[in-house]
Structures are given as C-alpha cells and as structure tokens.
Amino acid sequence: MIHCRVRLLSLLLACLCGLTATGQSQPETGAIAWIGDDPVLASEIDLLVHRRGLAATDLNANPTLRSAIANVLVRRHLALAALRDQSGKAGAAIIDDAIQAWQQQVLASGKTLEEFAALQQSDVAALQAEVAWLSLWNDYLRVRLNDANLQRFFETRSSLYDGTQADVSQIFLSDPAQLEALEKIADRIRGDEISFADAAAEHSQAGSADAGGRIGWIGADGDLPAVVAEAALMAESETLLPVVRSGLGLHLVYVHEKRNGDRSFADLTDHRRLRRDAADFLFEHLVDRGRALHDVRWQEGQSERRLGR
C-alpha cells in the first residue's frame, strides 16, 4: 500500500485535464463565503456541478441543491484550512508544486489556463482551489492510511466490519423538522408511558409501522441508511438510541439483541470500505478542527446550511 506523491499528483492531473465540458453557461464570480480571510468562490460551485455531471439549469430549478453544494465546498475549505495549519511550509510547498505542475500540463496541451477553465464551466481560481485541496488531502491520506492506522481504526469500530448483526426496530419520520416531536416520543418510551411497538404503530412512517416498527436482524450492509446501521451495530443490546438523522429523515431505533461477529482485521481481504470509512472519519475531524480555528462567514443572500454530516 505504498503511494508516492508523484503518483498521486499524476492521477490528480489526469483527472483535471482529461475532462471535457458540456453546455455554454458562464461561471459565477465572487465569494459565497469566507473561511477566515480565505474565500469560497461561487465559481467552485460551477466546477463541482460540472464534476458531478449536472447542469446549471439543475441549480436554477433546485435552490436546495445549490445550498447543499455550497455546504460541501465550505466543509472542504474548513478541512483544507486545518491541513494548511498543521502542515505549515511543507503543505504550502505541496500545493505550490501541484499548481505549478497543473499549469504546465495545461499550457503544454496548447490551451491557456482561461481556455481550459472555460471547458470546465469554471475559472482558473476555482481550478487552482481544487488542485490545492486534492494535492494536500491526498498527501495527508497517503501518510495516515497505512496498515497500522487502518488496523487501529478497525479495532475501534470492529462491529461494523466483523460480521456483527443487530435485531432492531425503528420509528421513522421523513420530516427533519419533527425532531422535537420524535424526541418527545423517545422520552415517553423511556418513561414507560408507551411501548416502542405502540409508538411505532402510531407515529412511524416506515413500512414496518404495522409490525410495531420491527425490522429484524441487520448488518453493516443492510437496507437501513449507513449512519443508522452504524449507530445500531455499535450500541449495546436492549438500548434505545438517540434520534439519528439520515438523508431520508429521522430514525428512533431500539436494539433488541446483538450477535457479535468474529472476523479480525487479518481476515479482511478487501480494505476498500475500511479505507473509505477511515478517510471519512479523518475528513470530519479536519472539518471540526477547521471550524474550531476559523470563523465561517457567508455572503449576504447565501443560505447557510448545517455544517454537519
């Protein structure tokens, strides 16, 4: 699992220079937010939209999508700010080398930087911000995601990878605004005012409501959203979990029983999921560190979304 910086930079440049554009929309200008004194550019939204195969019309038709993409970018900039802080001059050199190499490769293709940026539905500043993020982030992962650290990560969350199963019930509400109402239901269950099954039958919007919320045995790769399954698998038997928020809505989960798995780190033949989860964990840690060190200021008229998972 040896990845040198040269290989990472080569892959990064191939990604950036190998994409072609569709449509003729022009990138936006100006900042949507600031992390300390560093701007998060509106043109970065255009670039991320392009990277994900969307069109400018998708944003115009769905303001919520625009806010979600802005949130992704602000979190990325928070993580980058944390990486810059902890890597110092070495990190700055990595970024400078990556940007210089990217510029040279674009110019060698016979295009100006501006022409290449236009093909990506963005501008040079947004592309350089992307190069800065990917170069420093990939170097960070190269150092951190070694076998020893992956094993430690596995051991702290072994129930997610060792085959552990949990027998669960849930009360599901699709509207995140119903959080307070669901927490009151949880309080009634904890106070023995109502059973979980009766509360599920009365309030849950999931198909399991008719069965008193009973879902049955789940594993890490079941039908429940990953964040819900993770919370259930890491809990003890006979536990009512705090309300879990997923992309679908709100979940109040009761763990009836658990069957512990027996796979060890050495038994894993495919580390891709483990590496992805470890990278997500590191990213969230960097976002939290960046938020602790730097203020986030939004441009007037931009809608701030919750900077959480």
PDB file of C-alpha atoms in Angstrom:
ATOM      1  CA  MET A   1       0.000   0.000   0.000  1.00  0.00           C
ATOM      2  CA  ILE A   2       2.735   2.380  -0.966  1.00  0.00           C
ATOM      3  CA  HIS A   3       1.598   5.525  -2.797  1.00  0.00           C
ATOM      4  CA  CYS A   4       4.177   8.139  -3.633  1.00  0.00           C
ATOM      5  CA  ARG A   5       3.384  11.802  -4.050  1.00  0.00           C
ATOM      6  CA  VAL A   6       4.386  11.704  -7.705  1.00  0.00           C
ATOM      7  CA  ARG A   7       1.755   9.036  -8.466  1.00  0.00           C
ATOM      8  CA  LEU A   8      -0.950  10.946  -6.590  1.00  0.00           C
ATOM      9  CA  LEU A   9      -0.077  14.130  -8.459  1.00  0.00           C
ATOM     10  CA  SER A  10      -0.121  12.281 -11.772  1.00  0.00           C
ATOM     11  CA  LEU A  11      -3.593  10.882 -11.072  1.00  0.00           C
ATOM     12  CA  LEU A  12      -4.810  14.304  -9.982  1.00  0.00           C
ATOM     13  CA  LEU A  13      -3.567  15.987 -13.138  1.00  0.00           C
ATOM     14  CA  ALA A  14      -5.011  13.268 -15.348  1.00  0.00           C
ATOM     15  CA  CYS A  15      -8.392  13.799 -13.692  1.00  0.00           C
ATOM     16  CA  LEU A  16      -8.282  17.552 -14.073  1.00  0.00           C
ATOM     17  CA  CYS A  17      -7.022  17.617 -17.637  1.00  0.00           C
ATOM     18  CA  GLY A  18      -8.967  14.694 -19.034  1.00  0.00           C
ATOM     19  CA  LEU A  19     -12.475  16.057 -18.515  1.00  0.00           C
ATOM     20  CA  THR A  20     -14.494  17.804 -21.201  1.00  0.00           C
ATOM     21  CA  ALA A  21     -17.359  20.201 -20.770  1.00  0.00           C
ATOM     22  CA  THR A  22     -20.964  20.343 -21.886  1.00  0.00           C
ATOM     23  CA  GLY A  23     -23.103  23.445 -22.266  1.00  0.00           C
ATOM     24  CA  GLN A  24     -22.114  27.071 -22.583  1.00  0.00           C
ATOM     25  CA  SER A  25     -23.042  28.566 -19.213  1.00  0.00           C
ATOM     26  CA  GLN A  26     -20.566  31.023 -17.729  1.00  0.00           C
ATOM     27  CA  PRO A  27     -19.135  30.580 -14.222  1.00  0.00           C
ATOM     28  CA  GLU A  28     -20.294  32.809 -11.423  1.00  0.00           C
ATOM     29  CA  THR A  29     -17.873  35.243  -9.843  1.00  0.00           C
ATOM     30  CA  GLY A  30     -17.265  36.412  -6.294  1.00  0.00           C
ATOM     31  CA  ALA A  31     -17.330  34.609  -2.957  1.00  0.00           C
ATOM     32  CA  ILE A  32     -20.209  32.734  -1.375  1.00  0.00           C
ATOM     33  CA  ALA A  33     -18.453  32.501   1.983  1.00  0.00           C
ATOM     34  CA  TRP A  34     -15.142  33.026   3.764  1.00  0.00           C
ATOM     35  CA  ILE A  35     -13.161  30.670   5.994  1.00  0.00           C
ATOM     36  CA  GLY A  36     -11.295  33.261   8.000  1.00  0.00           C
ATOM     37  CA  ASP A  37      -9.954  35.513   5.238  1.00  0.00           C
ATOM     38  CA  ASP A  38      -9.945  32.825   2.517  1.00  0.00           C
ATOM     39  CA  PRO A  39     -12.893  32.951   0.089  1.00  0.00           C
ATOM     40  CA  VAL A  40     -15.070  30.080  -1.064  1.00  0.00           C
ATOM     41  CA  LEU A  41     -15.735  31.062  -4.672  1.00  0.00           C
ATOM     42  CA  ALA A  42     -19.058  30.898  -6.483  1.00  0.00           C
ATOM     43  CA  SER A  43     -17.137  29.511  -9.464  1.00  0.00           C
ATOM     44  CA  GLU A  44     -16.259  26.495  -7.327  1.00  0.00           C
ATOM     45  CA  ILE A  45     -19.957  25.651  -7.302  1.00  0.00           C
ATOM     46  CA  ASP A  46     -19.919  25.670 -11.119  1.00  0.00           C
ATOM     47  CA  LEU A  47     -16.897  23.387 -11.130  1.00  0.00           C
ATOM     48  CA  LEU A  48     -18.366  20.901  -8.661  1.00  0.00           C
ATOM     49  CA  VAL A  49     -21.637  20.871 -10.606  1.00  0.00           C
ATOM     50  CA  HIS A  50     -19.630  20.065 -13.736  1.00  0.00           C
ATOM     51  CA  ARG A  51     -17.629  17.351 -11.953  1.00  0.00           C
ATOM     52  CA  ARG A  52     -20.867  15.649 -10.896  1.00  0.00           C
ATOM     53  CA  GLY A  53     -22.357  15.683 -14.362  1.00  0.00           C
ATOM     54  CA  LEU A  54     -25.051  18.242 -13.557  1.00  0.00           C
ATOM     55  CA  ALA A  55     -26.071  21.361 -15.480  1.00  0.00           C
ATOM     56  CA  ALA A  56     -26.512  24.965 -14.419  1.00  0.00           C
ATOM     57  CA  THR A  57     -30.238  24.564 -15.034  1.00  0.00           C
ATOM     58  CA  ASP A  58     -30.319  21.914 -12.289  1.00  0.00           C
ATOM     59  CA  LEU A  59     -29.221  24.561  -9.786  1.00  0.00           C
ATOM     60  CA  ASN A  60     -31.700  27.120 -11.058  1.00  0.00           C
ATOM     61  CA  ALA A  61     -34.543  24.623 -10.703  1.00  0.00           C
ATOM     62  CA  ASN A  62     -33.439  23.386  -7.275  1.00  0.00           C
ATOM     63  CA  PRO A  63     -32.138  26.027  -4.826  1.00  0.00           C
ATOM     64  CA  THR A  64     -31.780  23.308  -2.180  1.00  0.00           C
ATOM     65  CA  LEU A  65     -29.228  21.565  -4.399  1.00  0.00           C
ATOM     66  CA  ARG A  66     -27.220  24.769  -4.682  1.00  0.00           C
ATOM     67  CA  SER A  67     -27.205  25.163  -0.894  1.00  0.00           C
ATOM     68  CA  ALA A  68     -26.108  21.553  -0.471  1.00  0.00           C
ATOM     69  CA  ILE A  69     -23.203  22.023  -2.895  1.00  0.00           C
ATOM     70  CA  ALA A  70     -22.207  25.254  -1.147  1.00  0.00           C
ATOM     71  CA  ASN A  71     -22.200  23.331   2.130  1.00  0.00           C
ATOM     72  CA  VAL A  72     -19.924  20.656   0.630  1.00  0.00           C
ATOM     73  CA  LEU A  73     -17.470  23.328  -0.509  1.00  0.00           C
ATOM     74  CA  VAL A  74     -17.427  25.173   2.805  1.00  0.00           C
ATOM     75  CA  ARG A  75     -16.713  21.914   4.632  1.00  0.00           C
ATOM     76  CA  ARG A  76     -13.934  21.149   2.157  1.00  0.00           C
ATOM     77  CA  HIS A  77     -12.399  24.584   2.765  1.00  0.00           C
ATOM     78  CA  LEU A  78     -12.613  24.056   6.539  1.00  0.00           C
ATOM     79  CA  ALA A  79     -10.737  20.771   6.157  1.00  0.00           C
ATOM     80  CA  LEU A  80      -8.184  22.436   3.889  1.00  0.00           C
ATOM     81  CA  ALA A  81      -7.676  25.237   6.413  1.00  0.00           C
ATOM     82  CA  ALA A  82      -6.941  22.629   9.093  1.00  0.00           C
ATOM     83  CA  LEU A  83      -4.493  20.835   6.805  1.00  0.00           C
ATOM     84  CA  ARG A  84      -2.727  24.097   5.964  1.00  0.00           C
ATOM     85  CA  ASP A  85      -2.439  24.940   9.657  1.00  0.00           C
ATOM     86  CA  GLN A  86      -0.905  21.612  10.636  1.00  0.00           C
ATOM     87  CA  SER A  87       1.335  21.098   7.588  1.00  0.00           C
ATOM     88  CA  GLY A  88       2.835  24.605   7.528  1.00  0.00           C
ATOM     89  CA  LYS A  89       5.553  25.290   4.965  1.00  0.00           C
ATOM     90  CA  ALA A  90       5.671  21.657   3.838  1.00  0.00           C
ATOM     91  CA  GLY A  91       1.973  21.770   2.959  1.00  0.00           C
ATOM     92  CA  ALA A  92       2.370  25.075   1.162  1.00  0.00           C
ATOM     93  CA  ALA A  93       5.172  23.552  -0.918  1.00  0.00           C
ATOM     94  CA  ILE A  94       2.990  20.568  -1.850  1.00  0.00           C
ATOM     95  CA  ILE A  95       0.248  22.914  -3.046  1.00  0.00           C
ATOM     96  CA  ASP A  96       2.649  25.170  -4.949  1.00  0.00           C
ATOM     97  CA  ASP A  97       4.241  22.176  -6.710  1.00  0.00           C
ATOM     98  CA  ALA A  98       0.836  20.754  -7.644  1.00  0.00           C
ATOM     99  CA  ILE A  99      -0.473  24.034  -9.033  1.00  0.00           C
ATOM    100  CA  GLN A 100       2.730  24.639 -10.996  1.00  0.00           C
ATOM    101  CA  ALA A 101       2.601  21.122 -12.460  1.00  0.00           C
ATOM    102  CA  TRP A 102      -1.078  21.560 -13.369  1.00  0.00           C
ATOM    103  CA  GLN A 103      -0.384  24.886 -15.090  1.00  0.00           C
ATOM    104  CA  GLN A 104       2.489  23.395 -17.074  1.00  0.00           C
ATOM    105  CA  GLN A 105       0.404  20.441 -18.213  1.00  0.00           C
ATOM    106  CA  VAL A 106      -2.491  22.658 -19.307  1.00  0.00           C
ATOM    107  CA  LEU A 107      -0.172  25.001 -21.242  1.00  0.00           C
ATOM    108  CA  ALA A 108       1.559  22.015 -22.837  1.00  0.00           C
ATOM    109  CA  SER A 109      -1.840  20.960 -24.236  1.00  0.00           C
ATOM    110  CA  GLY A 110      -1.912  24.162 -26.305  1.00  0.00           C
ATOM    111  CA  LYS A 111      -4.614  25.906 -24.260  1.00  0.00           C
ATOM    112  CA  THR A 112      -4.378  28.898 -21.994  1.00  0.00           C
ATOM    113  CA  LEU A 113      -5.421  28.435 -18.384  1.00  0.00           C
ATOM    114  CA  GLU A 114      -8.524  30.512 -19.062  1.00  0.00           C
ATOM    115  CA  GLU A 115      -9.480  28.422 -22.093  1.00  0.00           C
ATOM    116  CA  PHE A 116      -9.093  25.204 -20.135  1.00  0.00           C
ATOM    117  CA  ALA A 117     -11.134  26.608 -17.233  1.00  0.00           C
ATOM    118  CA  ALA A 118     -13.915  27.583 -19.632  1.00  0.00           C
ATOM    119  CA  LEU A 119     -14.075  23.985 -20.825  1.00  0.00           C
ATOM    120  CA  GLN A 120     -14.686  23.002 -17.197  1.00  0.00           C
ATOM    121  CA  GLN A 121     -17.526  25.557 -16.871  1.00  0.00           C
ATOM    122  CA  SER A 122     -15.471  27.450 -14.280  1.00  0.00           C
ATOM    123  CA  ASP A 123     -12.475  29.747 -13.890  1.00  0.00           C
ATOM    124  CA  VAL A 124      -8.778  29.451 -13.109  1.00  0.00           C
ATOM    125  CA  ALA A 125      -9.167  30.371  -9.432  1.00  0.00           C
ATOM    126  CA  ALA A 126     -11.684  27.582  -8.835  1.00  0.00           C
ATOM    127  CA  LEU A 127      -9.475  25.012 -10.567  1.00  0.00           C
ATOM    128  CA  GLN A 128      -6.460  26.089  -8.539  1.00  0.00           C
ATOM    129  CA  ALA A 129      -8.522  25.802  -5.357  1.00  0.00           C
ATOM    130  CA  GLU A 130      -9.422  22.254  -6.393  1.00  0.00           C
ATOM    131  CA  VAL A 131      -5.782  21.385  -7.091  1.00  0.00           C
ATOM    132  CA  ALA A 132      -4.793  22.790  -3.689  1.00  0.00           C
ATOM    133  CA  TRP A 133      -7.406  20.680  -1.901  1.00  0.00           C
ATOM    134  CA  LEU A 134      -6.730  17.424  -3.742  1.00  0.00           C
ATOM    135  CA  SER A 135      -2.947  17.667  -3.502  1.00  0.00           C
ATOM    136  CA  LEU A 136      -2.870  18.283   0.248  1.00  0.00           C
ATOM    137  CA  TRP A 137      -5.739  15.888   1.040  1.00  0.00           C
ATOM    138  CA  ASN A 138      -4.223  13.023  -0.980  1.00  0.00           C
ATOM    139  CA  ASP A 139      -0.829  13.570   0.637  1.00  0.00           C
ATOM    140  CA  TYR A 140      -2.498  13.504   4.065  1.00  0.00           C
ATOM    141  CA  LEU A 141      -4.278  10.227   3.255  1.00  0.00           C
ATOM    142  CA  ARG A 142      -1.051   8.728   1.925  1.00  0.00           C
ATOM    143  CA  VAL A 143       0.583   9.295   5.294  1.00  0.00           C
ATOM    144  CA  ARG A 144      -2.365   8.445   7.551  1.00  0.00           C
ATOM    145  CA  LEU A 145      -3.995   5.453   5.851  1.00  0.00           C
ATOM    146  CA  ASN A 146      -1.212   2.956   6.483  1.00  0.00           C
ATOM    147  CA  ASP A 147      -1.831  -0.618   7.651  1.00  0.00           C
ATOM    148  CA  ALA A 148      -1.149   0.145  11.314  1.00  0.00           C
ATOM    149  CA  ASN A 149      -3.635   3.021  11.424  1.00  0.00           C
ATOM    150  CA  LEU A 150      -6.234   1.044   9.464  1.00  0.00           C
ATOM    151  CA  GLN A 151      -5.971  -1.774  11.987  1.00  0.00           C
ATOM    152  CA  ARG A 152      -6.428   0.653  14.875  1.00  0.00           C
ATOM    153  CA  PHE A 153      -9.466   2.136  13.120  1.00  0.00           C
ATOM    154  CA  PHE A 154     -10.873  -1.371  12.591  1.00  0.00           C
ATOM    155  CA  GLU A 155     -10.433  -2.238  16.257  1.00  0.00           C
ATOM    156  CA  THR A 156     -12.295   0.850  17.481  1.00  0.00           C
ATOM    157  CA  ARG A 157     -15.254   0.036  15.190  1.00  0.00           C
ATOM    158  CA  SER A 158     -14.935  -3.717  14.776  1.00  0.00           C
ATOM    159  CA  SER A 159     -18.703  -4.304  14.946  1.00  0.00           C
ATOM    160  CA  LEU A 160     -19.023  -2.553  11.571  1.00  0.00           C
ATOM    161  CA  TYR A 161     -16.627  -4.928   9.829  1.00  0.00           C
ATOM    162  CA  ASP A 162     -16.508  -8.215  11.760  1.00  0.00           C
ATOM    163  CA  GLY A 163     -19.949  -9.527  10.796  1.00  0.00           C
ATOM    164  CA  THR A 164     -21.838  -8.253  13.863  1.00  0.00           C
ATOM    165  CA  GLN A 165     -25.638  -8.194  13.497  1.00  0.00           C
ATOM    166  CA  ALA A 166     -28.342  -6.382  15.471  1.00  0.00           C
ATOM    167  CA  ASP A 167     -32.062  -7.082  15.861  1.00  0.00           C
ATOM    168  CA  VAL A 168     -33.716  -3.646  15.650  1.00  0.00           C
ATOM    169  CA  SER A 169     -36.968  -1.728  15.496  1.00  0.00           C
ATOM    170  CA  GLN A 170     -37.384   1.859  14.349  1.00  0.00           C
ATOM    171  CA  ILE A 171     -39.753   4.791  14.339  1.00  0.00           C
ATOM    172  CA  PHE A 172     -39.156   6.806  11.183  1.00  0.00           C
ATOM    173  CA  LEU A 173     -40.287  10.358  10.379  1.00  0.00           C
ATOM    174  CA  SER A 174     -39.386  11.826   6.996  1.00  0.00           C
ATOM    175  CA  ASP A 175     -39.531  15.497   8.049  1.00  0.00           C
ATOM    176  CA  PRO A 176     -36.364  16.675   9.871  1.00  0.00           C
ATOM    177  CA  ALA A 177     -38.460  19.474  11.397  1.00  0.00           C
ATOM    178  CA  GLN A 178     -40.181  16.787  13.509  1.00  0.00           C
ATOM    179  CA  LEU A 179     -37.030  16.231  15.594  1.00  0.00           C
ATOM    180  CA  GLU A 180     -38.517  17.694  18.770  1.00  0.00           C
ATOM    181  CA  ALA A 181     -41.688  15.643  18.358  1.00  0.00           C
ATOM    182  CA  LEU A 182     -39.683  12.423  17.912  1.00  0.00           C
ATOM    183  CA  GLU A 183     -37.545  13.211  20.955  1.00  0.00           C
ATOM    184  CA  LYS A 184     -40.731  13.627  22.999  1.00  0.00           C
ATOM    185  CA  ILE A 185     -41.867  10.203  21.808  1.00  0.00           C
ATOM    186  CA  ALA A 186     -38.500   8.809  22.909  1.00  0.00           C
ATOM    187  CA  ASP A 187     -38.964  10.379  26.351  1.00  0.00           C
ATOM    188  CA  ARG A 188     -42.394   8.741  26.657  1.00  0.00           C
ATOM    189  CA  ILE A 189     -40.877   5.364  25.762  1.00  0.00           C
ATOM    190  CA  ARG A 190     -38.069   5.782  28.304  1.00  0.00           C
ATOM    191  CA  GLY A 191     -40.646   6.794  30.923  1.00  0.00           C
ATOM    192  CA  ASP A 192     -42.715   3.659  30.226  1.00  0.00           C
ATOM    193  CA  GLU A 193     -45.702   5.787  29.200  1.00  0.00           C
ATOM    194  CA  ILE A 194     -45.928   3.882  25.924  1.00  0.00           C
ATOM    195  CA  SER A 195     -44.223   0.827  24.461  1.00  0.00           C
ATOM    196  CA  PHE A 196     -41.897   1.187  21.498  1.00  0.00           C
ATOM    197  CA  ALA A 197     -44.161  -1.042  19.403  1.00  0.00           C
ATOM    198  CA  ASP A 198     -47.268   1.015  20.154  1.00  0.00           C
ATOM    199  CA  ALA A 199     -45.404   4.275  19.478  1.00  0.00           C
ATOM    200  CA  ALA A 200     -44.159   2.915  16.164  1.00  0.00           C
ATOM    201  CA  ALA A 201     -47.615   1.773  15.135  1.00  0.00           C
ATOM    202  CA  GLU A 202     -48.993   5.217  15.946  1.00  0.00           C
ATOM    203  CA  HIS A 203     -46.259   7.513  14.622  1.00  0.00           C
ATOM    204  CA  SER A 204     -43.798   5.753  12.293  1.00  0.00           C
ATOM    205  CA  GLN A 205     -43.982   6.492   8.574  1.00  0.00           C
ATOM    206  CA  ALA A 206     -41.961   3.397   7.644  1.00  0.00           C
ATOM    207  CA  GLY A 207     -43.455   0.227   6.252  1.00  0.00           C
ATOM    208  CA  SER A 208     -42.506  -1.548   9.489  1.00  0.00           C
ATOM    209  CA  ALA A 209     -45.054   0.505  11.449  1.00  0.00           C
ATOM    210  CA  ASP A 210     -47.672  -2.253  11.127  1.00  0.00           C
ATOM    211  CA  ALA A 211     -45.211  -4.639  12.779  1.00  0.00           C
ATOM    212  CA  GLY A 212     -44.602  -2.283  15.688  1.00  0.00           C
ATOM    213  CA  GLY A 213     -41.524  -0.908  13.970  1.00  0.00           C
ATOM    214  CA  ARG A 214     -39.776  -4.284  13.948  1.00  0.00           C
ATOM    215  CA  ILE A 215     -37.190  -4.571  11.177  1.00  0.00           C
ATOM    216  CA  GLY A 216     -35.346  -7.667  12.358  1.00  0.00           C
ATOM    217  CA  TRP A 217     -31.696  -8.543  12.008  1.00  0.00           C
ATOM    218  CA  ILE A 218     -29.439  -6.102  10.177  1.00  0.00           C
ATOM    219  CA  GLY A 219     -25.752  -5.961   9.341  1.00  0.00           C
ATOM    220  CA  ALA A 220     -23.457  -3.228   8.139  1.00  0.00           C
ATOM    221  CA  ASP A 221     -24.660  -3.682   4.557  1.00  0.00           C
ATOM    222  CA  GLY A 222     -28.402  -3.870   5.186  1.00  0.00           C
ATOM    223  CA  ASP A 223     -31.263  -1.736   3.898  1.00  0.00           C
ATOM    224  CA  LEU A 224     -31.041   0.928   6.608  1.00  0.00           C
ATOM    225  CA  PRO A 225     -29.007   4.072   5.866  1.00  0.00           C
ATOM    226  CA  ALA A 226     -25.357   3.547   6.787  1.00  0.00           C
ATOM    227  CA  VAL A 227     -25.412   6.122   9.603  1.00  0.00           C
ATOM    228  CA  VAL A 228     -28.385   4.341  11.208  1.00  0.00           C
ATOM    229  CA  ALA A 229     -26.911   0.854  10.853  1.00  0.00           C
ATOM    230  CA  GLU A 230     -23.598   2.104  12.267  1.00  0.00           C
ATOM    231  CA  ALA A 231     -25.300   3.532  15.360  1.00  0.00           C
ATOM    232  CA  ALA A 232     -27.258   0.318  15.930  1.00  0.00           C
ATOM    233  CA  LEU A 233     -24.290  -2.027  15.458  1.00  0.00           C
ATOM    234  CA  MET A 234     -22.125  -0.038  17.877  1.00  0.00           C
ATOM    235  CA  ALA A 235     -24.813   0.042  20.601  1.00  0.00           C
ATOM    236  CA  GLU A 236     -25.441  -2.499  23.351  1.00  0.00           C
ATOM    237  CA  SER A 237     -28.417  -4.859  23.428  1.00  0.00           C
ATOM    238  CA  GLU A 238     -31.692  -3.521  24.848  1.00  0.00           C
ATOM    239  CA  THR A 239     -30.763   0.079  24.045  1.00  0.00           C
ATOM    240  CA  LEU A 240     -32.950   2.932  22.828  1.00  0.00           C
ATOM    241  CA  LEU A 241     -30.663   5.112  20.730  1.00  0.00           C
ATOM    242  CA  PRO A 242     -30.772   8.899  20.487  1.00  0.00           C
ATOM    243  CA  VAL A 243     -32.551  10.086  17.355  1.00  0.00           C
ATOM    244  CA  VAL A 244     -30.378   9.503  14.280  1.00  0.00           C
ATOM    245  CA  ARG A 245     -30.610  11.848  11.289  1.00  0.00           C
ATOM    246  CA  SER A 246     -30.040  10.396   7.810  1.00  0.00           C
ATOM    247  CA  GLY A 247     -30.571  11.639   4.283  1.00  0.00           C
ATOM    248  CA  LEU A 248     -34.052  10.112   4.411  1.00  0.00           C
ATOM    249  CA  GLY A 249     -35.212  11.692   7.649  1.00  0.00           C
ATOM    250  CA  LEU A 250     -35.232  10.899  11.380  1.00  0.00           C
ATOM    251  CA  HIS A 251     -34.819   7.455  12.936  1.00  0.00           C
ATOM    252  CA  LEU A 252     -35.537   6.408  16.513  1.00  0.00           C
ATOM    253  CA  VAL A 253     -34.016   2.941  16.860  1.00  0.00           C
ATOM    254  CA  TYR A 254     -34.298   0.262  19.541  1.00  0.00           C
ATOM    255  CA  VAL A 255     -31.674  -2.504  19.599  1.00  0.00           C
ATOM    256  CA  HIS A 256     -33.248  -5.683  20.961  1.00  0.00           C
ATOM    257  CA  GLU A 257     -30.283  -8.024  20.694  1.00  0.00           C
ATOM    258  CA  LYS A 258     -26.844  -8.342  19.091  1.00  0.00           C
ATOM    259  CA  ARG A 259     -24.831 -11.177  17.594  1.00  0.00           C
ATOM    260  CA  ASN A 260     -21.146 -10.343  17.741  1.00  0.00           C
ATOM    261  CA  GLY A 261     -19.052 -11.123  14.673  1.00  0.00           C
ATOM    262  CA  ASP A 262     -15.706 -12.896  14.715  1.00  0.00           C
ATOM    263  CA  ARG A 263     -13.808 -11.533  11.709  1.00  0.00           C
ATOM    264  CA  SER A 264     -10.466  -9.942  12.544  1.00  0.00           C
ATOM    265  CA  PHE A 265      -8.516  -7.308  10.655  1.00  0.00           C
ATOM    266  CA  ALA A 266      -6.299 -10.063   9.274  1.00  0.00           C
ATOM    267  CA  ASP A 267      -9.394 -11.794   7.874  1.00  0.00           C
ATOM    268  CA  LEU A 268     -10.324  -8.811   5.692  1.00  0.00           C
ATOM    269  CA  THR A 269      -9.402  -9.416   2.070  1.00  0.00           C
ATOM    270  CA  ASP A 270     -10.853  -6.144   0.774  1.00  0.00           C
ATOM    271  CA  HIS A 271      -9.908  -2.936   2.598  1.00  0.00           C
ATOM    272  CA  ARG A 272     -11.757  -0.542   0.309  1.00  0.00           C
ATOM    273  CA  ARG A 273     -14.717   0.066   2.601  1.00  0.00           C
ATOM    274  CA  LEU A 274     -12.468   0.328   5.647  1.00  0.00           C
ATOM    275  CA  ARG A 275     -10.253   2.861   3.873  1.00  0.00           C
ATOM    276  CA  ARG A 276     -13.274   4.873   2.721  1.00  0.00           C
ATOM    277  CA  ASP A 277     -14.726   4.964   6.232  1.00  0.00           C
ATOM    278  CA  ALA A 278     -11.356   5.914   7.725  1.00  0.00           C
ATOM    279  CA  ALA A 279     -10.972   8.702   5.162  1.00  0.00           C
ATOM    280  CA  ASP A 280     -14.473   9.972   6.017  1.00  0.00           C
ATOM    281  CA  PHE A 281     -13.548   9.939   9.714  1.00  0.00           C
ATOM    282  CA  LEU A 282     -10.364  11.903   9.052  1.00  0.00           C
ATOM    283  CA  PHE A 283     -12.267  14.395   6.916  1.00  0.00           C
ATOM    284  CA  GLU A 284     -14.845  15.026   9.654  1.00  0.00           C
ATOM    285  CA  HIS A 285     -12.043  15.504  12.174  1.00  0.00           C
ATOM    286  CA  LEU A 286     -10.406  18.084   9.911  1.00  0.00           C
ATOM    287  CA  VAL A 287     -13.716  19.903   9.387  1.00  0.00           C
ATOM    288  CA  ASP A 288     -14.233  20.111  13.151  1.00  0.00           C
ATOM    289  CA  ARG A 289     -10.676  21.348  13.640  1.00  0.00           C
ATOM    290  CA  GLY A 290     -11.069  23.919  10.882  1.00  0.00           C
ATOM    291  CA  ARG A 291     -14.319  25.165  12.402  1.00  0.00           C
ATOM    292  CA  ALA A 292     -12.649  25.491  15.818  1.00  0.00           C
ATOM    293  CA  LEU A 293      -9.823  27.578  14.374  1.00  0.00           C
ATOM    294  CA  HIS A 294     -11.604  29.695  11.759  1.00  0.00           C
ATOM    295  CA  ASP A 295     -14.860  31.626  11.531  1.00  0.00           C
ATOM    296  CA  VAL A 296     -17.250  30.857   8.676  1.00  0.00           C
ATOM    297  CA  ARG A 297     -18.863  33.960   7.194  1.00  0.00           C
ATOM    298  CA  TRP A 298     -21.500  33.636   4.487  1.00  0.00           C
ATOM    299  CA  GLN A 299     -22.068  36.205   1.784  1.00  0.00           C
ATOM    300  CA  GLU A 300     -25.295  38.096   2.270  1.00  0.00           C
ATOM    301  CA  GLY A 301     -28.101  36.328   0.452  1.00  0.00           C
ATOM    302  CA  GLN A 302     -26.461  32.884   0.732  1.00  0.00           C
ATOM    303  CA  SER A 303     -28.414  30.375   2.792  1.00  0.00           C
ATOM    304  CA  GLU A 304     -26.279  28.682   5.398  1.00  0.00           C
ATOM    305  CA  ARG A 305     -26.905  25.008   5.949  1.00  0.00           C
ATOM    306  CA  ARG A 306     -25.979  22.924   8.955  1.00  0.00           C
ATOM    307  CA  LEU A 307     -22.284  22.058   8.613  1.00  0.00           C
ATOM    308  CA  GLY A 308     -22.682  18.510   9.846  1.00  0.00           C
ATOM    309  CA  ARG A 309     -22.674  15.066   8.306  1.00  0.00           C
TER     310      ARG A 309
END
